Amino acid sequence: MHANTDTLWINARLATCDAANPAPYGALDGHALWLRNGHIHAVLPQAAALAAFAAQGQIIDAHGAWLTPGLIDCHTHLVYGGNRAAEWEKRLTGVPYQQIAAEGGGIMATVRATRRLDEDELALASLPRLKALMREGVTTVEIKSGYGLTLADELKQLRAAQRLAATLPVEVATTLLAAHALPPEFSADADGYIDHVCAVILPAAAQEGLAEAVDVFCEGVGFSPAQTRRVFDAARAHGLPVKGHVEQLSNLHGAALVAEFGGLSADHIEYLDDGGIAALAASGTVAVLLPGAYYFLRETQKPPVEKLRAAGVAMAVSTDLNPGTSPFASIRLALNQACVLFGLTPEEALLGATRHAAQALGRGATHGRLAAGCVADLLVWQIEHPAEIVYGLGTNPLKQRVFRGVVQHLE
């Protein structure tokens, strides 16, 4: 089957995840999904669709399976070298993180491992992680830099991410996270490094078209709000939207800063306060929940889900896939954790990896919904109810993965 061939999916139950449909999950029964040229051409009552479709393409019988939009993992650090399993083992035996970092562990261990790999090696090392996400139904994934922290190595990470997209049937959104940590070359000179990010790294990434957004780790162990603002100003000057790792370990009012710049998303947000919630609601910035890091670090401060819900802030859910604090290449695990640990409903969790995740990547108009005009990224699930996608782990109810209208083989 080719994407430029009309295809009609029939006898399916649709979880459209479309806000225009007030039913739970945006569910539709008795409707057919008409695909054309890699996009959804129409969602129609099945009898009307069959009459209009006639014999102009392929008809696929879903035999009562549920169809959902493709899943979107909107916050990952998927491209990196090495792993930190030995460091994690030390932490579990009581060795403090400060000691591990002083001995060469922590994020700088990943930076060294990432710098050692060339672009080919980096893409190859990252491939299994991306394939694991795809097996669970991910069709769009965001990949950040942030483990290079030099001009050459940050751009190398972004190029490796783009290479993955050229290799596999998946869409990759690249984000520049050069302001992730202070590299050893700028030891004790955070302002000097931010100067370098704003004047050298960010302009180069923008000029090469390697990043479609800019992120900053705004935190006591990262960069200050003033330094974050400088990076955001530089991003704006180059026409790039912003997002932020904010309020994960403390409240520096980073979310309000992201909202001030009309940012795409504020991520982590465990320490988000009422003012930050109001700012996100006013700007339309998405709150991205990352329960994997909360779980893996054994944190106790939960994001204010009930208040976000009450304020009407869209909540996305993502894996935060990274070697240090969330080494999980499983979007379904993240969705389950969001329900069990943070109190989301299964419907909210699924919307968090479809419609709201699309918004967090600036793709709300074209991704994350089964609706006319959206890309034809969809999943076929052998389930009785959409909650099953979030409910049970260890088995995979995904029957087929469709990317741009073309059915993909699950590896």
Short mmCIF file of C-alpha atoms in Angstrom, two decimals:
data_model
loop_
_atom_site.label_atom_id
_atom_site.label_comp_id
_atom_site.label_asym_id
_atom_site.label_seq_id
_atom_site.Cartn_x
_atom_site.Cartn_y
_atom_site.Cartn_z
CA MET A 1 0.00 0.00 0.00
CA HIS A 2 1.29 3.45 -0.89
CA ALA A 3 0.53 6.71 0.90
CA ASN A 4 -0.74 8.28 -2.34
CA THR A 5 -3.44 5.60 -2.70
CA ASP A 6 -6.88 6.24 -1.22
CA THR A 7 -7.55 3.87 1.65
CA LEU A 8 -10.76 3.36 3.59
CA TRP A 9 -10.64 1.79 7.06
CA ILE A 10 -13.98 0.21 7.95
CA ASN A 11 -15.49 -1.74 10.84
CA ALA A 12 -13.33 0.12 13.31
CA ARG A 13 -14.07 1.85 16.58
CA LEU A 14 -12.44 5.25 16.52
CA ALA A 15 -10.91 6.99 19.51
CA THR A 16 -10.44 10.27 17.67
CA CYS A 17 -8.96 12.23 20.62
CA ASP A 18 -10.57 15.23 18.92
CA ALA A 19 -11.82 18.09 21.10
CA ALA A 20 -14.69 18.59 18.65
CA ASN A 21 -16.15 15.28 19.87
CA PRO A 22 -17.21 15.52 23.54
CA ALA A 23 -17.55 11.74 23.98
CA PRO A 24 -14.89 10.05 26.15
CA TYR A 25 -11.75 9.57 24.05
CA GLY A 26 -13.62 11.33 21.24
CA ALA A 27 -15.06 7.90 20.48
CA LEU A 28 -17.01 7.22 17.29
CA ASP A 29 -18.75 4.01 16.34
CA GLY A 30 -20.06 3.21 12.88
CA HIS A 31 -17.64 5.56 11.14
CA ALA A 32 -14.97 4.96 8.53
CA LEU A 33 -11.58 6.61 8.17
CA TRP A 34 -10.71 7.79 4.66
CA LEU A 35 -6.98 8.30 4.04
CA ARG A 36 -5.45 10.07 1.04
CA ASN A 37 -1.87 11.15 0.27
CA GLY A 38 -0.65 10.45 3.78
CA HIS A 39 -3.41 12.49 5.43
CA ILE A 40 -6.89 11.88 6.78
CA HIS A 41 -9.24 12.92 4.00
CA ALA A 42 -12.49 12.41 5.90
CA VAL A 43 -14.14 10.75 8.88
CA LEU A 44 -17.61 9.70 7.74
CA PRO A 45 -20.49 7.42 8.73
CA GLN A 46 -19.49 4.07 7.25
CA ALA A 47 -22.41 3.66 4.83
CA ALA A 48 -21.85 7.14 3.42
CA ALA A 49 -18.11 6.58 3.21
CA LEU A 50 -18.51 3.31 1.30
CA ALA A 51 -20.92 4.93 -1.13
CA ALA A 52 -18.61 7.87 -1.79
CA PHE A 53 -15.43 5.78 -1.86
CA ALA A 54 -16.75 3.41 -4.54
CA ALA A 55 -13.78 1.52 -6.03
CA GLN A 56 -11.12 4.20 -6.00
CA GLY A 57 -8.71 2.55 -3.61
CA GLN A 58 -8.08 -0.09 -0.97
CA ILE A 59 -10.60 -1.00 1.72
CA ILE A 60 -9.19 -2.36 4.99
CA ASP A 61 -11.46 -4.16 7.44
CA ALA A 62 -10.42 -3.49 11.05
CA HIS A 63 -12.71 -6.28 12.33
CA GLY A 64 -13.88 -4.24 15.30
CA ALA A 65 -10.45 -3.10 16.48
CA TRP A 66 -9.95 0.32 18.06
CA LEU A 67 -8.12 2.98 16.06
CA THR A 68 -6.33 5.85 17.80
CA PRO A 69 -3.99 8.57 16.59
CA GLY A 70 -0.31 7.64 16.59
CA LEU A 71 1.31 8.28 19.96
CA ILE A 72 3.58 11.29 20.39
CA ASP A 73 6.51 11.28 22.82
CA CYS A 74 7.01 15.02 23.22
CA HIS A 75 10.02 15.14 25.60
CA THR A 76 13.01 12.82 25.19
CA HIS A 77 16.79 12.86 25.39
CA LEU A 78 16.92 9.77 23.20
CA VAL A 79 20.24 10.43 21.45
CA TYR A 80 23.17 9.83 23.79
CA GLY A 81 26.19 7.62 24.37
CA GLY A 82 26.76 5.07 27.13
CA ASN A 83 24.50 4.41 30.12
CA ARG A 84 24.58 5.03 33.85
CA ALA A 85 23.42 1.71 35.28
CA ALA A 86 26.51 1.35 37.48
CA GLU A 87 25.96 4.84 38.86
CA TRP A 88 22.31 3.99 39.59
CA GLU A 89 23.44 0.87 41.44
CA LYS A 90 25.74 3.02 43.59
CA ARG A 91 22.90 5.41 44.39
CA LEU A 92 20.72 2.51 45.50
CA THR A 93 23.42 1.39 47.93
CA GLY A 94 23.50 4.83 49.52
CA VAL A 95 26.32 6.64 47.72
CA PRO A 96 25.21 10.31 47.45
CA TYR A 97 24.88 11.88 44.02
CA GLN A 98 27.41 14.58 44.93
CA GLN A 99 30.06 11.90 45.49
CA ILE A 100 29.13 10.14 42.25
CA ALA A 101 29.43 13.42 40.36
CA ALA A 102 32.77 14.19 42.03
CA GLU A 103 34.02 10.78 40.88
CA GLY A 104 33.10 11.59 37.28
CA GLY A 105 29.52 10.34 37.23
CA GLY A 106 26.27 12.17 36.67
CA ILE A 107 25.42 14.07 33.54
CA MET A 108 29.09 14.66 32.71
CA ALA A 109 29.57 10.90 32.33
CA THR A 110 26.95 10.95 29.59
CA VAL A 111 28.53 14.07 28.07
CA ARG A 112 31.90 12.30 27.84
CA ALA A 113 30.34 9.15 26.37
CA THR A 114 28.37 11.20 23.83
CA ARG A 115 31.37 13.26 22.79
CA ARG A 116 33.37 10.09 22.14
CA LEU A 117 30.92 8.88 19.48
CA ASP A 118 30.78 10.22 15.96
CA GLU A 119 27.46 10.95 14.28
CA ASP A 120 27.12 7.47 12.78
CA GLU A 121 27.90 5.75 16.09
CA LEU A 122 25.55 8.02 17.99
CA ALA A 123 22.64 7.31 15.64
CA LEU A 124 23.36 3.58 15.78
CA ALA A 125 23.48 3.58 19.59
CA SER A 126 20.15 5.42 19.74
CA LEU A 127 18.34 3.24 17.20
CA PRO A 128 17.16 0.50 19.63
CA ARG A 129 15.60 3.08 21.94
CA LEU A 130 13.65 4.67 19.10
CA LYS A 131 12.53 1.28 17.76
CA ALA A 132 11.26 0.36 21.23
CA LEU A 133 9.10 3.49 21.30
CA MET A 134 7.82 2.76 17.81
CA ARG A 135 6.81 -0.78 18.79
CA GLU A 136 4.47 0.76 21.36
CA GLY A 137 2.89 3.04 18.78
CA VAL A 138 5.01 6.20 18.78
CA THR A 139 4.82 7.92 15.39
CA THR A 140 6.25 11.31 16.40
CA VAL A 141 9.06 11.86 18.88
CA GLU A 142 10.88 14.91 20.16
CA ILE A 143 14.64 14.49 20.62
CA LYS A 144 16.78 17.02 22.50
CA SER A 145 20.47 17.71 22.39
CA GLY A 146 22.16 18.62 25.67
CA TYR A 147 24.80 15.94 26.09
CA GLY A 148 27.38 17.58 23.85
CA LEU A 149 27.72 21.07 25.36
CA THR A 150 30.13 22.18 22.63
CA LEU A 151 29.21 23.57 19.23
CA ALA A 152 30.37 20.48 17.35
CA ASP A 153 28.85 17.97 19.76
CA GLU A 154 25.47 19.68 20.13
CA LEU A 155 25.09 19.87 16.36
CA LYS A 156 26.24 16.25 16.11
CA GLN A 157 23.44 15.15 18.42
CA LEU A 158 20.84 17.04 16.41
CA ARG A 159 22.14 15.63 13.12
CA ALA A 160 22.03 12.11 14.55
CA ALA A 161 18.41 12.70 15.57
CA GLN A 162 17.53 13.87 12.07
CA ARG A 163 19.33 10.86 10.63
CA LEU A 164 17.07 8.57 12.65
CA ALA A 165 14.05 10.24 11.09
CA ALA A 166 15.49 9.63 7.63
CA THR A 167 16.09 5.97 8.49
CA LEU A 168 12.79 4.94 10.05
CA PRO A 169 9.07 5.64 9.48
CA VAL A 170 8.80 8.13 12.31
CA GLU A 171 8.67 11.91 12.59
CA VAL A 172 11.36 13.55 14.73
CA ALA A 173 11.12 17.02 16.25
CA THR A 174 14.57 18.27 17.23
CA THR A 175 15.14 20.63 20.16
CA LEU A 176 18.35 22.45 21.08
CA LEU A 177 19.08 21.98 24.79
CA ALA A 178 22.63 23.34 24.88
CA ALA A 179 21.71 25.05 28.18
CA HIS A 180 21.33 21.70 29.92
CA ALA A 181 24.37 21.73 32.19
CA LEU A 182 27.61 23.62 32.63
CA PRO A 183 30.42 21.94 30.65
CA PRO A 184 33.90 21.57 32.16
CA GLU A 185 35.29 24.03 29.62
CA PHE A 186 33.25 26.77 31.35
CA SER A 187 33.70 25.60 34.93
CA ALA A 188 32.44 28.29 37.34
CA ASP A 189 31.53 30.57 34.41
CA ALA A 190 27.86 29.93 33.72
CA ASP A 191 27.34 33.38 32.24
CA GLY A 192 30.23 32.81 29.86
CA TYR A 193 28.70 29.54 28.71
CA ILE A 194 25.30 31.19 28.19
CA ASP A 195 27.11 33.82 26.10
CA HIS A 196 28.53 30.97 24.01
CA VAL A 197 25.12 29.30 23.64
CA CYS A 198 23.44 32.53 22.56
CA ALA A 199 26.18 33.82 20.26
CA VAL A 200 27.58 30.60 18.76
CA ILE A 201 25.65 27.35 19.31
CA LEU A 202 22.09 28.58 18.91
CA PRO A 203 22.72 30.63 15.74
CA ALA A 204 24.57 27.69 14.14
CA ALA A 205 21.75 25.26 14.93
CA ALA A 206 19.20 27.71 13.55
CA GLN A 207 21.21 28.39 10.40
CA GLU A 208 21.55 24.67 9.61
CA GLY A 209 17.89 23.99 10.35
CA LEU A 210 18.87 21.46 12.99
CA ALA A 211 16.45 22.59 15.71
CA GLU A 212 12.83 23.60 15.63
CA ALA A 213 12.72 24.71 19.27
CA VAL A 214 15.03 25.75 22.12
CA ASP A 215 14.94 24.37 25.67
CA VAL A 216 16.68 25.39 28.91
CA PHE A 217 17.11 23.60 32.24
CA CYS A 218 16.02 26.43 34.55
CA GLU A 219 16.90 25.16 38.00
CA GLY A 220 19.29 25.73 40.89
CA VAL A 221 21.53 22.96 39.53
CA GLY A 222 21.02 24.24 35.99
CA PHE A 223 20.63 27.84 34.89
CA SER A 224 19.03 30.87 36.53
CA PRO A 225 15.87 32.60 35.28
CA ALA A 226 18.02 35.53 34.11
CA GLN A 227 20.26 33.20 32.10
CA THR A 228 17.20 31.37 30.78
CA ARG A 229 15.71 34.66 29.61
CA ARG A 230 18.87 35.40 27.62
CA VAL A 231 18.61 32.07 25.81
CA PHE A 232 14.91 32.65 25.15
CA ASP A 233 15.68 36.12 23.75
CA ALA A 234 18.27 34.58 21.43
CA ALA A 235 15.81 31.90 20.34
CA ARG A 236 13.19 34.54 19.58
CA ALA A 237 15.74 36.50 17.54
CA HIS A 238 16.24 33.41 15.38
CA GLY A 239 12.54 32.67 15.07
CA LEU A 240 12.59 29.55 17.25
CA PRO A 241 9.88 28.77 19.83
CA VAL A 242 10.92 27.92 23.38
CA LYS A 243 10.13 25.39 26.07
CA GLY A 244 11.60 24.76 29.49
CA HIS A 245 12.66 22.18 32.05
CA VAL A 246 11.11 24.12 34.92
CA GLU A 247 9.99 23.71 38.53
CA GLN A 248 11.34 20.15 38.75
CA LEU A 249 13.35 20.50 41.97
CA SER A 250 12.35 23.96 43.20
CA ASN A 251 10.19 26.91 42.19
CA LEU A 252 12.19 29.51 40.25
CA HIS A 253 9.07 30.67 38.36
CA GLY A 254 10.47 29.26 35.16
CA ALA A 255 7.03 28.23 33.93
CA ALA A 256 5.84 31.83 34.03
CA LEU A 257 8.94 32.79 32.05
CA VAL A 258 8.16 30.16 29.42
CA ALA A 259 4.59 31.45 29.27
CA GLU A 260 5.81 35.05 28.92
CA PHE A 261 7.56 34.00 25.71
CA GLY A 262 4.48 32.13 24.49
CA GLY A 263 6.41 28.90 24.92
CA LEU A 264 5.26 25.54 23.62
CA SER A 265 5.57 23.69 26.91
CA ALA A 266 6.65 23.81 30.53
CA ASP A 267 8.05 20.41 31.49
CA HIS A 268 8.36 18.55 34.83
CA ILE A 269 6.60 21.32 36.89
CA GLU A 270 6.45 19.41 40.19
CA TYR A 271 6.93 22.67 42.13
CA LEU A 272 4.62 24.79 39.96
CA ASP A 273 2.65 27.36 41.98
CA ASP A 274 -0.70 29.04 41.40
CA GLY A 275 0.88 31.97 39.59
CA GLY A 276 2.65 29.60 37.23
CA ILE A 277 -0.58 27.73 36.54
CA ALA A 278 -2.37 30.97 35.74
CA ALA A 279 0.46 31.98 33.40
CA LEU A 280 0.29 28.67 31.52
CA ALA A 281 -3.49 28.91 31.23
CA ALA A 282 -3.27 32.45 29.85
CA SER A 283 -0.57 31.64 27.29
CA GLY A 284 -1.89 28.26 26.15
CA THR A 285 1.43 26.68 27.06
CA VAL A 286 1.18 22.90 27.57
CA ALA A 287 2.17 21.35 30.89
CA VAL A 288 4.30 18.26 30.18
CA LEU A 289 4.24 15.64 32.93
CA LEU A 290 7.25 13.33 33.22
CA PRO A 291 6.38 10.63 35.76
CA GLY A 292 9.36 8.44 34.81
CA ALA A 293 11.82 10.87 36.39
CA TYR A 294 9.58 11.32 39.43
CA TYR A 295 9.50 7.54 39.87
CA PHE A 296 13.17 6.84 39.14
CA LEU A 297 14.42 9.58 41.47
CA ARG A 298 11.90 8.59 44.16
CA GLU A 299 10.61 12.15 44.37
CA THR A 300 7.71 13.06 46.64
CA GLN A 301 6.54 16.42 45.27
CA LYS A 302 3.86 15.78 42.66
CA PRO A 303 2.84 18.22 39.93
CA PRO A 304 -0.41 20.06 40.76
CA VAL A 305 -2.58 17.99 38.44
CA GLU A 306 -5.93 18.90 40.03
CA LYS A 307 -5.19 22.61 39.77
CA LEU A 308 -3.94 22.28 36.19
CA ARG A 309 -7.13 20.40 35.34
CA ALA A 310 -9.29 23.05 37.01
CA ALA A 311 -7.47 25.84 35.15
CA GLY A 312 -7.95 24.12 31.80
CA VAL A 313 -4.23 23.73 31.14
CA ALA A 314 -3.54 21.00 28.57
CA MET A 315 -1.45 18.23 30.11
CA ALA A 316 0.87 16.13 27.97
CA VAL A 317 2.68 12.99 29.15
CA SER A 318 6.10 11.88 27.96
CA THR A 319 8.83 9.39 28.76
CA ASP A 320 11.67 11.88 29.39
CA LEU A 321 13.80 9.02 28.04
CA ASN A 322 17.37 9.69 29.24
CA PRO A 323 20.20 7.68 30.83
CA GLY A 324 20.28 9.36 34.22
CA THR A 325 16.77 9.98 35.54
CA SER A 326 14.28 8.18 33.27
CA PRO A 327 15.86 5.33 31.29
CA PHE A 328 12.52 4.09 29.97
CA ALA A 329 11.85 3.62 26.26
CA SER A 330 8.17 2.95 26.95
CA ILE A 331 5.45 5.50 26.33
CA ARG A 332 2.83 3.11 27.73
CA LEU A 333 4.78 2.88 30.99
CA ALA A 334 4.79 6.68 31.19
CA LEU A 335 1.02 6.78 30.63
CA ASN A 336 0.44 4.17 33.32
CA GLN A 337 2.71 6.04 35.74
CA ALA A 338 0.86 9.29 35.03
CA CYS A 339 -2.37 7.63 36.14
CA VAL A 340 -1.03 5.71 39.14
CA LEU A 341 1.45 8.28 40.47
CA PHE A 342 -0.04 11.61 39.36
CA GLY A 343 -3.78 10.90 39.30
CA LEU A 344 -4.58 11.33 35.63
CA THR A 345 -7.51 9.42 34.21
CA PRO A 346 -6.72 6.94 31.41
CA GLU A 347 -8.44 9.29 28.98
CA GLU A 348 -6.31 12.23 30.14
CA ALA A 349 -3.21 10.07 29.80
CA LEU A 350 -4.06 9.05 26.24
CA LEU A 351 -4.82 12.66 25.30
CA GLY A 352 -1.47 13.48 26.91
CA ALA A 353 0.33 11.36 24.32
CA THR A 354 -1.85 12.40 21.38
CA ARG A 355 -3.68 15.72 21.12
CA HIS A 356 -1.91 17.53 23.94
CA ALA A 357 1.52 16.15 23.05
CA ALA A 358 0.96 17.43 19.52
CA GLN A 359 0.25 20.88 20.95
CA ALA A 360 3.46 20.68 23.00
CA LEU A 361 5.39 20.25 19.73
CA GLY A 362 3.53 22.99 17.86
CA ARG A 363 1.71 20.36 15.80
CA GLY A 364 -1.76 20.66 17.25
CA ALA A 365 -3.37 21.44 13.90
CA THR A 366 -2.02 18.37 12.11
CA HIS A 367 -1.15 15.66 14.63
CA GLY A 368 -2.61 13.79 17.59
CA ARG A 369 -6.20 13.47 16.33
CA LEU A 370 -8.23 11.37 13.92
CA ALA A 371 -9.75 14.27 12.02
CA ALA A 372 -9.87 15.52 8.46
CA GLY A 373 -6.66 17.33 7.53
CA CYS A 374 -4.47 15.58 10.08
CA VAL A 375 -1.56 13.36 9.11
CA ALA A 376 -2.55 9.71 8.66
CA ASP A 377 -0.58 8.43 11.65
CA LEU A 378 -2.78 5.93 13.46
CA LEU A 379 -2.71 2.77 15.50
CA VAL A 380 -4.82 -0.38 15.43
CA TRP A 381 -5.35 -1.89 18.88
CA GLN A 382 -6.75 -5.32 19.69
CA ILE A 383 -8.62 -4.14 22.78
CA GLU A 384 -12.16 -3.85 24.11
CA HIS A 385 -11.72 -0.36 25.62
CA PRO A 386 -9.16 2.44 25.14
CA ALA A 387 -8.21 2.32 28.83
CA GLU A 388 -6.45 -0.97 28.08
CA ILE A 389 -3.73 0.97 26.23
CA VAL A 390 -2.72 2.52 29.56
CA TYR A 391 -3.73 -0.31 31.88
CA GLY A 392 -1.57 -3.39 31.40
CA LEU A 393 2.15 -3.61 30.71
CA GLY A 394 4.32 -6.48 29.54
CA THR A 395 2.05 -7.44 26.67
CA ASN A 396 1.50 -5.25 23.64
CA PRO A 397 -2.06 -4.97 22.29
CA LEU A 398 -0.88 -2.94 19.31
CA LYS A 399 -1.86 -4.82 16.18
CA GLN A 400 -0.75 -2.40 13.45
CA ARG A 401 1.11 0.88 13.24
CA VAL A 402 0.20 3.17 10.36
CA PHE A 403 2.57 6.00 9.43
CA ARG A 404 1.47 8.53 6.82
CA GLY A 405 -1.21 6.11 5.69
CA VAL A 406 1.12 3.16 5.20
CA VAL A 407 0.81 0.09 7.43
CA GLN A 408 4.14 -0.68 9.07
CA HIS A 409 5.41 -4.06 10.20
CA LEU A 410 5.98 -4.22 13.95
CA GLU A 411 9.49 -5.49 14.69
#
